[in-house]
Every structure is written in structure tokens, then in C-alpha cells.
Amino acid sequence: MNQPKTLTERLTDALALLTGTRTIRCPYHGCRVSVRYRHVAPDEAKRLTGLAIDHTRR
């Protein structure tokens, strides 16, 4: 289900890692949803990950 990342996505993800930011992308083919976060509690990180992969949640 994972789609290959474009060069732009790879570069922005690498830059985000350098600043301490995590990027979570939706694993479904064709979906462009992503969530980026930094300095959050583990529970909030789980919630944000859920939002990135489950589009029925708000």
C-alpha cells in the first residue's frame, strides 16, 4: 500500500528530521495526507498518527 515518495517529499522530510520534526504520511495509494509534529507528548503523537491514517476521525 505504501507509495513511493517523490523527491520533494523526501527532501522536505529530511529537512524536517534535521529540525526535530516527525512526518507521518497516509499509507494509502494516491492519498496525499500528512501530519508533521514536534515536541508533543506520546499520547498526542498517537492521536496525530491516527488522524493521518484514519480519515474518518476529526
mmCIF file of C-alpha atoms in Angstrom:
data_model
loop_
_atom_site.group_PDB
_atom_site.id
_atom_site.type_symbol
_atom_site.label_atom_id
_atom_site.label_comp_id
_atom_site.label_asym_id
_atom_site.label_seq_id
_atom_site.Cartn_x
_atom_site.Cartn_y
_atom_site.Cartn_z
ATOM 1 C CA MET A 1 0.000 0.000 0.000
ATOM 2 C CA ASN A 2 2.891 2.385 0.545
ATOM 3 C CA GLN A 3 3.523 4.622 -2.415
ATOM 4 C CA PRO A 4 6.997 5.782 -3.328
ATOM 5 C CA LYS A 5 7.800 9.277 -2.135
ATOM 6 C CA THR A 6 8.637 11.992 -4.609
ATOM 7 C CA LEU A 7 11.997 13.717 -4.454
ATOM 8 C CA THR A 8 10.354 16.821 -2.995
ATOM 9 C CA GLU A 9 8.699 14.780 -0.247
ATOM 10 C CA ARG A 10 11.986 13.083 0.584
ATOM 11 C CA LEU A 11 13.819 16.404 0.787
ATOM 12 C CA THR A 12 11.203 18.066 2.981
ATOM 13 C CA ASP A 13 11.092 15.012 5.260
ATOM 14 C CA ALA A 14 14.902 15.095 5.583
ATOM 15 C CA LEU A 15 14.832 18.805 6.432
ATOM 16 C CA ALA A 16 12.069 18.193 8.958
ATOM 17 C CA LEU A 17 14.150 15.496 10.671
ATOM 18 C CA LEU A 18 17.039 17.948 10.990
ATOM 19 C CA THR A 19 14.748 20.314 12.908
ATOM 20 C CA GLY A 20 13.408 17.527 15.131
ATOM 21 C CA THR A 21 10.061 17.260 13.374
ATOM 22 C CA ARG A 22 8.336 13.944 12.614
ATOM 23 C CA THR A 23 6.252 13.424 9.471
ATOM 24 C CA ILE A 24 3.505 10.797 9.284
ATOM 25 C CA ARG A 25 2.011 10.094 5.849
ATOM 26 C CA CYS A 26 -1.163 8.236 4.983
ATOM 27 C CA PRO A 27 -0.182 4.751 3.747
ATOM 28 C CA TYR A 28 -2.953 4.519 1.119
ATOM 29 C CA HIS A 29 -2.020 4.809 -2.540
ATOM 30 C CA GLY A 30 -2.870 8.185 -4.003
ATOM 31 C CA CYS A 31 -3.572 9.839 -0.658
ATOM 32 C CA ARG A 32 -1.502 12.973 -0.028
ATOM 33 C CA VAL A 33 -2.421 13.487 3.643
ATOM 34 C CA SER A 34 0.489 14.048 6.002
ATOM 35 C CA VAL A 35 0.875 15.271 9.567
ATOM 36 C CA ARG A 36 4.020 16.908 10.888
ATOM 37 C CA TYR A 37 4.688 17.434 14.586
ATOM 38 C CA ARG A 38 7.445 18.356 17.012
ATOM 39 C CA HIS A 39 7.719 18.343 20.804
ATOM 40 C CA VAL A 40 4.451 16.581 21.629
ATOM 41 C CA ALA A 41 3.596 14.073 24.330
ATOM 42 C CA PRO A 42 3.453 10.382 23.327
ATOM 43 C CA ASP A 43 -0.354 10.329 23.624
ATOM 44 C CA GLU A 44 -0.642 13.335 21.310
ATOM 45 C CA ALA A 45 1.751 11.698 18.834
ATOM 46 C CA LYS A 46 -0.527 8.625 18.745
ATOM 47 C CA ARG A 47 -3.566 10.841 18.181
ATOM 48 C CA LEU A 48 -1.866 12.702 15.321
ATOM 49 C CA THR A 49 -0.741 9.437 13.745
ATOM 50 C CA GLY A 50 -4.332 8.202 13.896
ATOM 51 C CA LEU A 51 -5.519 11.346 12.151
ATOM 52 C CA ALA A 52 -3.014 10.854 9.349
ATOM 53 C CA ILE A 53 -4.047 7.283 8.603
ATOM 54 C CA ASP A 54 -7.761 7.230 9.509
ATOM 55 C CA HIS A 55 -9.702 9.837 7.544
ATOM 56 C CA THR A 56 -12.958 9.164 9.385
ATOM 57 C CA ARG A 57 -11.544 10.781 12.545
ATOM 58 C CA ARG A 58 -11.536 14.512 13.223
#
